[in-house]
Amino acid sequence: MITLDRLVNVLGGYGVRLCGRPEARSAWLRSVAMPDAGDRHVTGDLLLAVGSRSIGEAVRAAAAVEATAVLVRPAGNGSRADEEREAAELGERYGVAVLLADPAVSWSKLAGVVYGLVLESRETASGRGPTDLFALADSLADVIGGPVTIEDRHSRVLAYSRSQQAGDPARWRRSSPDACPIACASCSSSRGSSPGWRPRTSRCSCPPTPGTD
């Protein structure tokens, strides 16, 4: 459980902004929900509008489940100012606090922070996720229909979905504290990437750390 004000302050570090409805900052958030095509009775104080095609669709979905707030990641087709104006107007009309995310920030990263703060009430700026991040990654993967990797601000892998193992082996091995060989970081740096990230178009050929396969 956490106040919307606290959540907005933490998410602000990830480029999220509350559009309008400043009075909603004092509201308590006790649960999180995501749209589920197989469940018409989704409920939650905060709706993660994963898969929503527009801000309007996300806000209406939040109002339909009587959510206090909705986190939306717009497509980024319009200007930021126009998106914030639209979000504020829709939020006022439907009585929902609209949190607008940066399109460049992944849903897996946002969800990890949100679930950690709301469900575990971890009062830390990092917003670390729930105890079972792997279960969260699997849930997100089912919703978005693709592999999910949850990382911290420094691109360190915290967890991954089951489908992730079919992707870049050097990447998902890094979710184990002892499974990130130094060679992987060196290999990444030599290709012009940060030690915690490499483009998916190039697989790392570094051997795994002994005992981690």
Tab-separated table of C-alpha atoms in Angstrom:
chain	number	residue	atom	x	y	z
A	1	MET	CA	0.000	0.000	0.000
A	2	ILE	CA	1.306	3.411	-0.952
A	3	THR	CA	-0.023	6.877	-1.695
A	4	LEU	CA	-0.321	8.015	-5.283
A	5	ASP	CA	1.935	10.940	-4.379
A	6	ARG	CA	4.760	8.601	-3.337
A	7	LEU	CA	4.308	6.472	-6.452
A	8	VAL	CA	4.378	9.519	-8.729
A	9	ASN	CA	7.549	10.784	-7.048
A	10	VAL	CA	9.358	7.481	-7.602
A	11	LEU	CA	8.079	6.969	-11.142
A	12	GLY	CA	9.158	10.505	-11.943
A	13	GLY	CA	12.677	9.117	-12.078
A	14	TYR	CA	11.547	7.004	-15.018
A	15	GLY	CA	9.934	9.860	-16.918
A	16	VAL	CA	6.368	9.333	-15.643
A	17	ARG	CA	4.186	12.399	-15.004
A	18	LEU	CA	0.819	12.861	-13.318
A	19	CYS	CA	-1.424	14.819	-15.685
A	20	GLY	CA	-3.915	16.951	-13.786
A	21	ARG	CA	-5.985	15.935	-10.730
A	22	PRO	CA	-3.415	16.981	-8.068
A	23	GLU	CA	-6.014	16.264	-5.381
A	24	ALA	CA	-5.679	12.554	-6.175
A	25	ARG	CA	-2.129	12.482	-4.825
A	26	SER	CA	-3.399	11.732	-1.325
A	27	ALA	CA	-5.256	8.592	-2.484
A	28	TRP	CA	-4.019	5.228	-1.204
A	29	LEU	CA	-3.191	2.513	-3.718
A	30	ARG	CA	-3.611	-1.012	-2.369
A	31	SER	CA	-3.768	-3.111	-5.534
A	32	VAL	CA	-2.581	-3.234	-9.140
A	33	ALA	CA	-4.381	-4.638	-12.160
A	34	MET	CA	-3.621	-5.297	-15.804
A	35	PRO	CA	-6.129	-5.840	-18.633
A	36	ASP	CA	-6.906	-9.519	-19.147
A	37	ALA	CA	-8.946	-10.678	-22.129
A	38	GLY	CA	-9.893	-13.824	-20.226
A	39	ASP	CA	-11.115	-11.994	-17.129
A	40	ARG	CA	-13.821	-9.341	-17.348
A	41	HIS	CA	-13.749	-8.727	-13.622
A	42	VAL	CA	-10.293	-7.180	-13.327
A	43	THR	CA	-10.123	-4.791	-10.376
A	44	GLY	CA	-7.384	-2.668	-8.864
A	45	ASP	CA	-6.673	0.797	-7.526
A	46	LEU	CA	-4.041	1.283	-10.235
A	47	LEU	CA	-4.520	-0.024	-13.759
A	48	LEU	CA	-1.466	-0.704	-15.917
A	49	ALA	CA	-2.854	-0.045	-19.385
A	50	VAL	CA	-0.708	-2.639	-21.151
A	51	GLY	CA	-1.916	-3.060	-24.722
A	52	SER	CA	-4.109	0.055	-24.801
A	53	ARG	CA	-4.004	1.710	-28.213
A	54	SER	CA	-4.706	5.232	-26.981
A	55	ILE	CA	-4.867	7.366	-23.866
A	56	GLY	CA	-8.638	7.519	-24.186
A	57	GLU	CA	-8.960	3.738	-24.305
A	58	ALA	CA	-6.774	3.402	-21.225
A	59	VAL	CA	-8.687	6.005	-19.212
A	60	ARG	CA	-12.077	4.526	-20.121
A	61	ALA	CA	-10.838	1.068	-19.132
A	62	ALA	CA	-9.699	2.435	-15.770
A	63	ALA	CA	-13.030	4.143	-15.188
A	64	ALA	CA	-14.865	0.925	-16.066
A	65	VAL	CA	-13.065	-1.009	-13.308
A	66	GLU	CA	-13.325	1.958	-10.903
A	67	ALA	CA	-9.559	2.369	-10.650
A	68	THR	CA	-8.175	5.416	-8.871
A	69	ALA	CA	-5.364	5.861	-11.368
A	70	VAL	CA	-4.102	4.495	-14.658
A	71	LEU	CA	-0.558	4.244	-15.983
A	72	VAL	CA	-0.447	4.809	-19.737
A	73	ARG	CA	2.472	4.463	-22.121
A	74	PRO	CA	1.448	6.387	-25.259
A	75	ALA	CA	2.633	5.459	-28.733
A	76	GLY	CA	4.589	8.704	-28.939
A	77	ASN	CA	3.040	9.772	-32.236
A	78	GLY	CA	2.076	13.236	-30.983
A	79	SER	CA	3.900	15.887	-29.007
A	80	ARG	CA	4.383	15.362	-25.288
A	81	ALA	CA	2.490	18.555	-24.520
A	82	ASP	CA	-0.540	17.410	-26.537
A	83	GLU	CA	-0.488	13.995	-24.854
A	84	GLU	CA	-0.355	15.551	-21.394
A	85	ARG	CA	-3.195	17.924	-22.245
A	86	GLU	CA	-5.346	15.057	-23.542
A	87	ALA	CA	-4.541	12.922	-20.502
A	88	ALA	CA	-5.472	15.743	-18.106
A	89	GLU	CA	-8.774	16.413	-19.883
A	90	LEU	CA	-9.762	12.742	-19.995
A	91	GLY	CA	-8.723	12.202	-16.389
A	92	GLU	CA	-10.902	15.090	-15.263
A	93	ARG	CA	-13.843	13.870	-17.319
A	94	TYR	CA	-13.724	10.293	-16.032
A	95	GLY	CA	-12.447	10.994	-12.517
A	96	VAL	CA	-9.225	9.020	-12.987
A	97	ALA	CA	-5.669	10.150	-12.232
A	98	VAL	CA	-3.638	9.622	-15.399
A	99	LEU	CA	0.058	8.810	-15.138
A	100	LEU	CA	1.758	9.304	-18.488
A	101	ALA	CA	4.884	7.209	-19.078
A	102	ASP	CA	7.802	7.819	-21.392
A	103	PRO	CA	7.342	5.586	-24.496
A	104	ALA	CA	11.049	4.745	-24.301
A	105	VAL	CA	10.629	3.005	-20.924
A	106	SER	CA	9.535	-0.639	-21.150
A	107	TRP	CA	6.415	-1.996	-19.501
A	108	SER	CA	8.488	-4.629	-17.714
A	109	LYS	CA	10.571	-1.951	-15.999
A	110	LEU	CA	7.530	0.146	-15.077
A	111	ALA	CA	5.602	-2.865	-13.785
A	112	GLY	CA	8.512	-4.002	-11.642
A	113	VAL	CA	8.637	-0.633	-9.903
A	114	VAL	CA	4.856	-0.350	-9.520
A	115	TYR	CA	4.318	-3.840	-8.146
A	116	GLY	CA	7.190	-3.455	-5.719
A	117	LEU	CA	5.926	-0.173	-4.305
A	118	VAL	CA	2.196	-0.876	-4.225
A	119	LEU	CA	2.185	-4.533	-3.166
A	120	GLU	CA	5.213	-4.564	-0.893
A	121	SER	CA	5.266	-0.873	0.110
A	122	ARG	CA	9.014	-0.671	-0.192
A	123	GLU	CA	9.801	2.932	0.614
A	124	THR	CA	12.937	3.130	-1.513
A	125	ALA	CA	13.733	5.303	-4.493
A	126	SER	CA	14.689	2.251	-6.516
A	127	GLY	CA	11.183	0.815	-6.317
A	128	ARG	CA	12.386	-2.782	-6.301
A	129	GLY	CA	9.798	-5.304	-7.393
A	130	PRO	CA	7.852	-8.000	-5.558
A	131	THR	CA	9.509	-11.067	-4.095
A	132	ASP	CA	8.653	-13.284	-7.042
A	133	LEU	CA	9.761	-11.141	-9.966
A	134	PHE	CA	9.936	-14.204	-12.190
A	135	ALA	CA	6.201	-14.791	-11.711
A	136	LEU	CA	5.592	-11.131	-12.537
A	137	ALA	CA	7.697	-11.453	-15.707
A	138	ASP	CA	5.682	-14.507	-16.745
A	139	SER	CA	2.403	-12.635	-16.162
A	140	LEU	CA	3.571	-9.674	-18.221
A	141	ALA	CA	4.782	-11.973	-20.997
A	142	ASP	CA	1.340	-13.577	-21.168
A	143	VAL	CA	-0.312	-10.156	-21.461
A	144	ILE	CA	1.960	-8.645	-24.108
A	145	GLY	CA	2.569	-11.888	-25.997
A	146	GLY	CA	6.365	-11.772	-25.918
A	147	PRO	CA	9.420	-12.340	-23.726
A	148	VAL	CA	9.911	-9.989	-20.762
A	149	THR	CA	13.073	-9.011	-18.916
A	150	ILE	CA	12.873	-6.958	-15.707
A	151	GLU	CA	15.871	-4.729	-15.058
A	152	ASP	CA	16.881	-2.049	-12.579
A	153	ARG	CA	17.957	1.481	-13.502
A	154	HIS	CA	21.457	0.288	-14.296
A	155	SER	CA	20.214	-2.322	-16.800
A	156	ARG	CA	21.025	-5.181	-14.460
A	157	VAL	CA	18.680	-8.096	-15.061
A	158	LEU	CA	16.513	-8.936	-12.041
A	159	ALA	CA	14.226	-11.548	-13.600
A	160	TYR	CA	12.989	-12.860	-16.934
A	161	SER	CA	9.988	-14.713	-18.285
A	162	ARG	CA	10.140	-18.377	-19.238
A	163	SER	CA	10.049	-17.442	-22.934
A	164	GLN	CA	13.220	-15.365	-22.434
A	165	GLN	CA	15.330	-18.497	-22.401
A	166	ALA	CA	14.661	-18.925	-26.093
A	167	GLY	CA	16.374	-15.586	-26.738
A	168	ASP	CA	19.882	-14.350	-25.988
A	169	PRO	CA	21.441	-16.867	-23.533
A	170	ALA	CA	24.114	-14.458	-22.316
A	171	ARG	CA	21.400	-11.965	-21.401
A	172	TRP	CA	19.052	-14.132	-19.376
A	173	ARG	CA	21.929	-15.863	-17.574
A	174	ARG	CA	22.739	-12.502	-16.017
A	175	SER	CA	19.615	-12.670	-13.851
A	176	SER	CA	21.544	-15.023	-11.574
A	177	PRO	CA	23.869	-13.068	-9.254
A	178	ASP	CA	26.813	-15.352	-10.071
A	179	ALA	CA	25.944	-16.040	-13.686
A	180	CYS	CA	27.276	-12.899	-15.353
A	181	PRO	CA	30.743	-13.661	-16.650
A	182	ILE	CA	33.089	-10.689	-16.813
A	183	ALA	CA	33.722	-11.621	-20.416
A	184	CYS	CA	30.120	-10.698	-21.265
A	185	ALA	CA	30.640	-7.149	-20.011
A	186	SER	CA	33.888	-6.905	-21.926
A	187	CYS	CA	32.255	-8.256	-25.045
A	188	SER	CA	29.439	-5.716	-24.747
A	189	SER	CA	31.801	-2.800	-24.252
A	190	SER	CA	33.865	-3.776	-27.275
A	191	ARG	CA	30.733	-3.510	-29.402
A	192	GLY	CA	29.950	-0.002	-28.190
A	193	SER	CA	27.174	-1.032	-25.777
A	194	SER	CA	26.955	-0.499	-22.057
A	195	PRO	CA	28.061	-3.494	-19.941
A	196	GLY	CA	24.432	-4.202	-19.070
A	197	TRP	CA	22.988	-4.086	-22.568
A	198	ARG	CA	23.654	-5.387	-26.049
A	199	PRO	CA	21.475	-5.180	-29.160
A	200	ARG	CA	19.495	-8.368	-29.805
A	201	THR	CA	20.915	-8.485	-33.338
A	202	SER	CA	24.254	-9.594	-31.927
A	203	ARG	CA	24.600	-12.615	-29.672
A	204	CYS	CA	27.409	-12.887	-27.189
A	205	SER	CA	29.676	-15.861	-27.764
A	206	CYS	CA	31.250	-15.707	-24.313
A	207	PRO	CA	31.125	-19.067	-22.472
A	208	PRO	CA	28.851	-19.315	-19.444
A	209	THR	CA	30.240	-19.150	-15.960
A	210	PRO	CA	31.020	-22.710	-14.750
A	211	GLY	CA	28.159	-24.190	-12.770
A	212	THR	CA	25.487	-21.779	-14.016
A	213	ASP	CA	24.152	-23.803	-16.971
